[in-house]
Amino acid sequence: MTDVKHLWQGEWIDGAEAGRRLADLDTFAAAARQLPLRTEAVIEACTALAAGLAGAASADRDLLAAELGRSGASEQETAAVLGDLAGLLRRDALERVLTAQLGTTSPATPVPAGSGAAEYWAPVGMVAHVLPGNVATAGPWSLVEGLLTGNLNVAKTTGGSRFVQLFAEALAGHDPSGAVAALTIVLSFPSRNRDWLRTVCQAADSVVVWGTEEAVAGVAEHVGPGRRLVAWGPKISFAYLTEAAWSDPGILADLARSVCRHDQQACTSPQALYLDTEDDDQLFAVAERLAEALAEAAAGLPQPTPTLQERAEITTTVTVARLEQHLGHGRVLADPEGRWRVLADRRSELAVSPLFRTVWVRPLPRKRIPAVLRPLRSYLQTVGLAAAPGETGVLADEFVRAGALRVTAVGAMNDSYPGEPHDGLLALQQHSRRVLVPRV
């Protein structure tokens, strides 16, 4: 791929030109902030793009599908990504997001707020997006959030894919006013290019970073004083079953499908199954039934394609678990072809999975939930809970007190709705200011 991989306000440029423009980013930002961007214009552009992505064929769909294919996505994965984006960009979905997070579909319209005053949502100014490389929909959606709130958006991607750039170009193509293009800059560079990263972050009024703790820390050091840092960092999600639920093959089938749905790449994907038991025989029996459910769920699905580093992490985790079998700590159940792995362990500690259909099964008696989970409360995300009807509410409250952000049915862990909080926060509010002005 040539070096012409940066999209700057609708224009494709090479690295040398991007460097020259970055040196004067404040000037570009000041000019862009003067451009009015109507929320309705963003919705109309998104709606038009969504129609193309949802159809059997369109220029936008073909271009984005080809880029995903060049990045290694299978036809099934490509269809899923474009389908997800089409759903996110529909008018009804966007209006629900705006209403849920800002209380209105017209955030820039002043509303009465007391004697002689009015309030409305104003953009923070410039939002920098440090995007992940492993979730294809995250970059486009992060840009849309910044545009819906009227901000100038400067996004950093990494790797060889130009998917986010092509998405931004396609979206701008459906905005005749030109404001979407003028308020969008997408740059591709590695985080080790600290000069570019520092320039982008220090110029921004709000910085959104997706990634590991190391990635968040590396960005945080460049965020200027008084500026917002919105960190979508690493999270842990798991399923929890009581005795009333773990004998139900339908619940284990739901769990297996949740594990396979995104190969555990989503932050809501279950990394472990915890059982309300202290009985080792029950633990191992459920682990065997989960292995059977995973074998059925994975049948016919494409083989996961972890990177070399990810394969090494899986191998290390499984090897250690096999060695610990001899110490009586647990058992390893694994597909000979590497399509899934179940690691049963008698210890209750919160476990992090190496992903790609690798699931821990551990005991967690309900009386130990606070002690085991509270030390890691900042990492807890979704709990897929299955229990007797009279137990569900009590256990849900217990997990929320322990730090969980979402408690759902086991089969709904990966589901969401337009406007749902992300990691306990409303993203559009992170990109906005609630301002007060004289009523006119």
Coordinates of C-alpha atoms in Angstrom, one line a residue:
M1 CA 0.0 0.0 0.0
T2 CA 1.3 3.4 -0.9
D3 CA 1.8 6.1 1.7
V4 CA -1.3 7.9 0.5
K5 CA -3.4 6.5 3.4
H6 CA -4.4 9.7 5.4
L7 CA -7.8 11.3 4.8
W8 CA -7.7 15.0 5.7
Q9 CA -11.0 16.8 5.3
G10 CA -12.0 14.8 2.3
E11 CA -8.5 14.8 0.6
W12 CA -6.2 11.8 0.5
I13 CA -2.6 12.8 1.4
D14 CA 0.7 11.1 2.0
G15 CA 2.7 11.0 5.3
A16 CA 4.9 14.0 4.4
E17 CA 1.9 16.2 3.7
A18 CA 0.1 14.9 6.8
G19 CA 3.2 15.9 8.9
R20 CA 3.1 19.4 7.5
R21 CA -0.5 19.9 8.2
L22 CA -0.2 18.4 11.7
A23 CA 2.4 21.1 12.5
D24 CA -0.4 23.6 11.9
L25 CA -3.2 21.6 13.4
D26 CA -4.4 24.4 15.7
T27 CA -5.1 26.6 12.7
F28 CA -7.0 23.8 10.9
A29 CA -9.0 23.1 14.1
A30 CA -9.8 26.8 14.6
A31 CA -11.2 27.1 11.0
A32 CA -13.1 23.9 11.3
R33 CA -14.8 24.9 14.5
Q34 CA -16.4 27.8 12.7
L35 CA -18.3 25.4 10.4
P36 CA -21.8 24.7 11.5
L37 CA -22.7 21.0 11.4
R38 CA -26.4 20.3 11.7
T39 CA -27.3 17.1 13.5
E40 CA -29.9 16.4 10.9
A41 CA -27.3 16.5 8.2
V42 CA -25.3 13.8 10.0
I43 CA -28.4 11.7 10.4
E44 CA -29.3 12.1 6.7
A45 CA -25.8 11.1 5.6
C46 CA -25.8 8.1 7.9
T47 CA -29.2 7.0 6.8
A48 CA -28.2 7.1 3.1
L49 CA -25.0 5.2 3.8
A50 CA -26.9 2.6 5.9
A51 CA -29.2 2.0 3.0
G52 CA -26.3 1.2 0.7
L53 CA -24.6 -1.1 3.3
A54 CA -27.8 -3.0 3.9
G55 CA -28.5 -3.6 0.2
A56 CA -27.2 -6.5 -1.9
A57 CA -24.8 -4.2 -3.7
S58 CA -23.8 -0.6 -3.8
A59 CA -20.6 1.3 -4.5
D60 CA -20.1 2.0 -0.8
R61 CA -20.8 -1.6 0.2
D62 CA -18.5 -3.0 -2.5
L63 CA -15.6 -0.6 -1.5
L64 CA -15.8 -1.3 2.2
A65 CA -16.3 -5.0 1.7
A66 CA -13.2 -5.1 -0.5
E67 CA -11.2 -3.3 2.2
L68 CA -12.3 -5.7 4.9
G69 CA -11.4 -8.6 2.6
R70 CA -7.9 -7.2 2.1
S71 CA -7.6 -7.0 5.9
G72 CA -8.2 -10.7 6.2
A73 CA -11.9 -10.8 7.0
S74 CA -13.9 -13.7 5.7
E75 CA -17.1 -13.2 3.7
Q76 CA -19.1 -14.0 6.8
E77 CA -17.2 -11.6 9.0
T78 CA -17.5 -8.9 6.3
A79 CA -21.2 -9.3 6.0
A80 CA -21.6 -9.2 9.8
V81 CA -19.5 -6.0 10.1
L82 CA -21.4 -4.2 7.3
G83 CA -24.7 -5.4 8.7
D84 CA -23.9 -4.1 12.1
L85 CA -22.9 -0.8 10.7
A86 CA -26.1 -0.5 8.7
G87 CA -28.1 -1.2 11.8
L88 CA -26.2 1.5 13.8
L89 CA -26.6 4.1 11.1
R90 CA -30.4 3.9 10.6
R91 CA -32.3 7.0 11.3
D92 CA -34.4 5.4 14.0
A93 CA -31.3 4.0 15.8
L94 CA -29.5 7.4 15.7
E95 CA -32.6 9.2 17.0
R96 CA -32.9 6.8 19.8
V97 CA -29.2 7.3 20.7
L98 CA -29.6 11.1 20.8
T99 CA -32.8 10.9 22.8
A100 CA -31.4 8.4 25.3
Q101 CA -28.0 10.2 25.8
L102 CA -28.9 13.9 25.3
G103 CA -32.6 13.9 25.8
T104 CA -33.4 15.3 22.3
T105 CA -32.8 14.7 18.6
S106 CA -31.9 18.4 18.2
P107 CA -29.2 19.0 20.8
A108 CA -28.2 22.4 19.5
T109 CA -31.7 23.8 19.9
P110 CA -32.0 26.0 23.0
V111 CA -34.7 25.0 25.5
P112 CA -36.1 27.2 28.4
A113 CA -34.1 26.8 31.6
G114 CA -35.4 29.1 34.2
S115 CA -36.0 32.9 34.2
G116 CA -34.7 34.5 31.0
A117 CA -32.3 31.6 30.2
A118 CA -32.0 28.7 27.8
E119 CA -29.8 25.7 27.6
Y120 CA -28.5 23.5 24.8
W121 CA -25.8 21.0 24.1
A122 CA -22.7 22.5 22.4
P123 CA -19.7 20.5 21.0
V124 CA -16.5 20.4 23.1
G125 CA -14.6 21.5 20.0
M126 CA -12.2 18.9 18.8
V127 CA -12.3 15.2 19.6
A128 CA -9.3 12.9 19.1
H129 CA -10.1 9.2 18.6
V130 CA -7.4 6.7 19.2
L131 CA -9.0 3.7 17.6
P132 CA -8.6 -0.1 18.1
G133 CA -7.5 -2.4 15.4
N134 CA -9.5 -5.4 16.4
V135 CA -13.1 -4.2 16.3
A136 CA -14.0 -3.0 12.8
T137 CA -17.2 -1.2 13.8
A138 CA -15.6 0.8 16.7
G139 CA -13.8 3.3 14.5
P140 CA -16.7 4.3 12.3
W141 CA -19.1 4.5 15.3
S142 CA -16.7 6.6 17.3
L143 CA -16.5 9.1 14.4
V144 CA -20.3 9.2 14.1
E145 CA -20.6 9.9 17.8
G146 CA -18.2 12.9 17.4
L147 CA -20.1 14.1 14.4
L148 CA -23.5 13.8 16.0
T149 CA -22.3 16.2 18.7
G150 CA -20.9 18.7 16.1
N151 CA -17.2 18.3 16.8
L152 CA -14.1 18.3 14.6
N153 CA -12.8 14.7 14.7
V154 CA -9.2 13.6 14.3
A155 CA -8.9 9.9 14.4
K156 CA -5.8 7.7 14.6
T157 CA -5.9 4.3 13.1
T158 CA -3.1 1.8 12.9
G159 CA -2.1 -1.1 10.6
G160 CA -2.5 -1.5 6.9
S161 CA -6.3 -1.2 6.7
R162 CA -7.9 2.0 5.4
F163 CA -11.4 0.9 6.5
V164 CA -12.1 3.9 8.7
Q165 CA -10.8 6.3 6.1
L166 CA -13.0 4.8 3.4
F167 CA -16.0 4.8 5.8
A168 CA -15.4 8.5 6.5
E169 CA -15.1 9.3 2.8
A170 CA -18.3 7.3 2.0
L171 CA -20.2 9.1 4.8
A172 CA -19.0 12.5 3.6
G173 CA -20.2 11.6 0.1
H174 CA -23.8 11.7 1.4
D175 CA -23.5 15.2 2.9
P176 CA -24.0 17.8 0.2
S177 CA -23.1 20.6 2.6
G178 CA -19.5 19.4 2.9
A179 CA -19.5 19.8 6.7
V180 CA -19.0 16.1 7.4
A181 CA -15.8 16.0 5.3
A182 CA -14.5 19.3 6.7
L183 CA -14.9 18.0 10.3
T184 CA -13.2 14.6 9.7
I185 CA -9.5 13.8 9.7
V186 CA -8.3 10.2 9.7
L187 CA -4.6 9.5 10.1
S188 CA -2.9 6.1 10.1
F189 CA 0.2 5.8 12.2
P190 CA 1.6 3.6 14.9
S191 CA 1.6 4.7 18.6
R192 CA 5.4 4.7 18.6
N193 CA 5.1 7.9 16.5
R194 CA 4.9 9.9 19.7
D195 CA 5.3 13.2 17.9
W196 CA 2.1 12.8 15.9
L197 CA 0.3 11.3 18.9
R198 CA 1.3 14.1 21.1
T199 CA 0.3 16.7 18.6
V200 CA -3.2 15.2 18.1
C201 CA -3.9 14.7 21.8
Q202 CA -2.6 18.1 23.0
A203 CA -4.8 19.9 20.4
A204 CA -7.9 18.0 21.3
D205 CA -10.6 19.1 23.8
S206 CA -11.6 15.5 24.4
V207 CA -9.5 12.3 23.7
V208 CA -11.2 9.0 23.3
V209 CA -8.9 6.0 23.5
W210 CA -9.8 2.4 22.9
G211 CA -7.3 -0.3 24.0
T212 CA -5.3 -1.9 26.7
E213 CA -4.2 -0.3 30.0
E214 CA -0.8 0.3 28.3
A215 CA -2.5 2.0 25.4
V216 CA -4.6 4.2 27.6
A217 CA -1.6 5.2 29.7
G218 CA 0.5 6.0 26.6
V219 CA -2.2 8.3 25.4
A220 CA -3.1 9.8 28.8
E221 CA 0.4 11.3 29.2
H222 CA -0.2 13.5 26.1
V223 CA -3.6 14.8 27.1
G224 CA -3.4 18.5 28.0
P225 CA -4.5 19.8 31.4
G226 CA -8.2 20.4 31.7
R227 CA -9.0 18.3 28.7
R228 CA -11.2 15.2 28.8
L229 CA -9.9 11.7 28.6
V230 CA -12.5 9.1 27.7
A231 CA -11.0 5.6 28.1
W232 CA -12.7 2.6 26.7
G233 CA -10.2 0.2 28.3
P234 CA -10.0 -3.5 28.9
K235 CA -13.0 -5.2 30.6
I236 CA -13.9 -8.6 31.8
S237 CA -17.3 -10.3 31.3
F238 CA -18.5 -13.7 32.5
A239 CA -21.5 -15.9 33.0
Y240 CA -22.8 -16.9 36.4
L241 CA -25.1 -19.9 36.9
T242 CA -26.8 -21.2 40.0
E243 CA -27.8 -24.9 40.5
A244 CA -31.3 -24.1 39.1
A245 CA -29.7 -23.1 35.8
W246 CA -26.6 -25.1 35.1
S247 CA -28.5 -28.4 34.4
D248 CA -30.4 -26.6 31.6
P249 CA -28.8 -27.5 28.2
G250 CA -30.5 -24.5 26.6
I251 CA -28.6 -22.1 28.9
L252 CA -25.3 -23.8 28.2
A253 CA -26.1 -23.6 24.5
D254 CA -26.8 -19.9 24.9
L255 CA -23.4 -19.4 26.6
A256 CA -21.6 -21.4 23.9
R257 CA -23.1 -19.2 21.2
S258 CA -22.1 -16.0 23.1
V259 CA -18.6 -17.3 23.3
C260 CA -18.5 -18.0 19.5
R261 CA -20.4 -15.0 18.4
H262 CA -17.4 -12.7 18.2
D263 CA -14.7 -15.2 19.2
Q264 CA -14.7 -13.3 22.5
Q265 CA -13.4 -10.1 20.8
A266 CA -16.2 -8.0 22.2
C267 CA -15.9 -6.6 25.7
T268 CA -19.3 -8.1 26.5
S269 CA -18.2 -11.6 25.5
P270 CA -18.0 -14.2 28.3
Q271 CA -14.4 -15.1 29.3
A272 CA -15.4 -17.4 32.1
L273 CA -18.3 -19.3 33.6
Y274 CA -18.7 -19.1 37.3
L275 CA -20.9 -21.6 39.3
D276 CA -22.6 -21.1 42.6
T277 CA -21.0 -24.3 44.0
E278 CA -18.2 -25.6 46.1
D279 CA -18.5 -29.2 44.7
D280 CA -15.7 -30.2 42.4
D281 CA -17.7 -33.0 40.8
Q282 CA -20.4 -30.5 39.8
L283 CA -17.8 -28.1 38.5
F284 CA -16.2 -30.7 36.2
A285 CA -19.5 -32.1 35.1
V286 CA -20.7 -28.7 33.9
A287 CA -17.4 -28.1 32.2
E288 CA -17.9 -31.2 30.2
R289 CA -21.4 -30.2 29.2
L290 CA -20.1 -26.8 28.2
A291 CA -17.4 -28.4 26.0
E292 CA -20.2 -30.4 24.3
A293 CA -22.2 -27.2 23.7
L294 CA -19.1 -25.4 22.3
A295 CA -18.4 -28.2 19.9
E296 CA -21.9 -27.9 18.6
A297 CA -21.9 -24.1 18.5
A298 CA -18.5 -24.0 16.7
A299 CA -19.4 -26.6 14.1
G300 CA -19.5 -24.9 10.7
L301 CA -18.1 -21.6 11.9
P302 CA -14.9 -20.3 10.4
Q303 CA -11.8 -21.1 12.3
P304 CA -10.6 -18.3 14.6
T305 CA -7.5 -16.5 13.2
P306 CA -5.4 -15.2 16.1
T307 CA -2.1 -13.4 15.4
L308 CA 1.2 -15.1 16.3
Q309 CA 1.3 -13.2 19.7
E310 CA -2.3 -14.2 20.4
R311 CA -1.6 -17.9 19.5
A312 CA 1.4 -17.8 21.9
E313 CA -0.8 -16.5 24.7
I314 CA -3.4 -19.2 24.1
T315 CA -0.7 -21.9 24.0
T316 CA 0.9 -20.6 27.2
T317 CA -2.4 -20.5 29.1
V318 CA -3.4 -24.0 28.0
T319 CA 0.0 -25.4 28.7
V320 CA 0.1 -24.0 32.3
A321 CA -3.5 -25.3 32.8
R322 CA -2.4 -28.8 31.6
L323 CA 0.6 -28.8 34.0
E324 CA -1.6 -27.7 36.9
Q325 CA -3.9 -30.7 36.3
H326 CA -1.1 -32.8 37.9
L327 CA -1.4 -30.6 41.0
G328 CA -5.2 -31.3 41.2
H329 CA -6.2 -27.7 40.3
G330 CA -8.4 -28.6 37.3
R331 CA -8.9 -30.1 33.9
V332 CA -8.4 -29.1 30.3
L333 CA -11.0 -29.9 27.6
A334 CA -10.0 -28.8 24.2
D335 CA -11.0 -29.4 20.6
P336 CA -8.3 -31.3 18.7
E337 CA -8.6 -28.8 15.8
G338 CA -8.2 -25.8 18.1
R339 CA -11.7 -24.5 17.6
W340 CA -12.4 -24.1 21.4
R341 CA -11.0 -24.8 24.8
V342 CA -12.6 -25.2 28.3
L343 CA -10.3 -24.7 31.3
A344 CA -11.9 -26.0 34.4
D345 CA -10.2 -24.8 37.6
R346 CA -11.1 -25.4 41.3
R347 CA -9.9 -22.0 42.3
S348 CA -12.4 -19.0 42.5
E349 CA -10.1 -16.2 41.4
L350 CA -11.3 -14.0 38.6
A351 CA -9.7 -15.3 35.4
V352 CA -8.8 -13.5 32.2
S353 CA -9.1 -15.6 29.0
P354 CA -6.7 -15.5 26.1
L355 CA -10.0 -15.3 24.0
F356 CA -10.7 -17.0 20.7
R357 CA -13.2 -19.4 22.3
T358 CA -11.2 -20.1 25.4
V359 CA -13.5 -20.3 28.5
W360 CA -12.6 -20.7 32.2
V361 CA -15.0 -22.7 34.4
R362 CA -14.6 -21.9 38.1
P363 CA -16.6 -22.1 41.4
L364 CA -17.8 -18.9 42.9
P365 CA -20.2 -19.5 45.9
R366 CA -22.5 -16.5 46.2
K367 CA -21.2 -15.8 49.7
R368 CA -17.8 -15.1 48.1
I369 CA -18.9 -12.8 45.3
P370 CA -17.8 -9.5 47.1
A371 CA -14.4 -10.8 48.2
V372 CA -13.5 -12.3 44.8
L373 CA -14.8 -9.5 42.5
R374 CA -14.4 -6.3 44.4
P375 CA -10.6 -6.0 44.0
L376 CA -11.2 -6.0 40.2
R377 CA -14.3 -3.9 40.2
S378 CA -13.0 -1.3 37.7
Y379 CA -12.5 -4.1 35.1
L380 CA -16.0 -5.7 35.4
Q381 CA -18.3 -5.2 32.5
T382 CA -21.1 -7.7 31.8
V383 CA -22.4 -10.6 33.9
G384 CA -24.6 -13.1 32.1
L385 CA -26.8 -14.4 34.9
A386 CA -29.0 -17.4 35.0
A387 CA -30.7 -18.3 38.3
A388 CA -34.1 -19.2 39.8
P389 CA -36.7 -16.4 39.4
G390 CA -36.5 -15.6 43.1
E391 CA -32.7 -15.4 43.1
T392 CA -32.2 -13.2 40.0
G393 CA -32.8 -9.8 41.5
V394 CA -30.8 -10.4 44.6
L395 CA -27.8 -11.7 42.7
A396 CA -28.0 -8.9 40.1
D397 CA -27.8 -6.4 42.9
E398 CA -24.8 -8.3 44.4
F399 CA -22.9 -8.1 41.1
V400 CA -23.7 -4.4 40.6
R401 CA -22.4 -3.7 44.1
A402 CA -19.3 -5.6 43.2
G403 CA -18.7 -3.3 40.2
A404 CA -20.5 -4.9 37.2
L405 CA -21.9 -2.4 34.7
R406 CA -24.4 -4.7 33.0
V407 CA -26.3 -7.8 34.2
T408 CA -28.1 -9.6 31.4
A409 CA -29.5 -13.0 30.5
V410 CA -26.7 -15.4 29.4
G411 CA -27.8 -15.4 25.8
A412 CA -28.1 -11.6 25.7
M413 CA -24.5 -10.7 26.8
N414 CA -23.5 -9.4 23.4
D415 CA -26.8 -7.6 22.7
S416 CA -27.3 -3.9 23.0
Y417 CA -29.8 -1.2 22.2
P418 CA -29.3 2.3 20.6
G419 CA -28.2 4.8 23.2
E420 CA -27.0 2.2 25.8
P421 CA -24.3 3.4 28.1
H422 CA -20.8 2.3 27.2
D423 CA -18.8 1.1 30.2
G424 CA -21.2 3.0 32.4
L425 CA -20.9 6.3 30.5
L426 CA -23.0 8.2 27.9
A427 CA -20.6 8.8 25.1
L428 CA -22.4 11.7 23.5
Q429 CA -22.3 13.6 26.8
Q430 CA -18.5 13.1 26.9
H431 CA -18.3 14.9 23.6
S432 CA -20.6 17.8 24.6
R433 CA -21.0 20.7 26.9
R434 CA -24.3 21.8 28.5
V435 CA -24.3 25.5 28.1
L436 CA -26.6 28.3 29.3
V437 CA -27.5 31.4 27.3
P438 CA -30.0 34.2 27.4
R439 CA -33.4 33.2 26.1
V440 CA -34.3 35.0 22.9

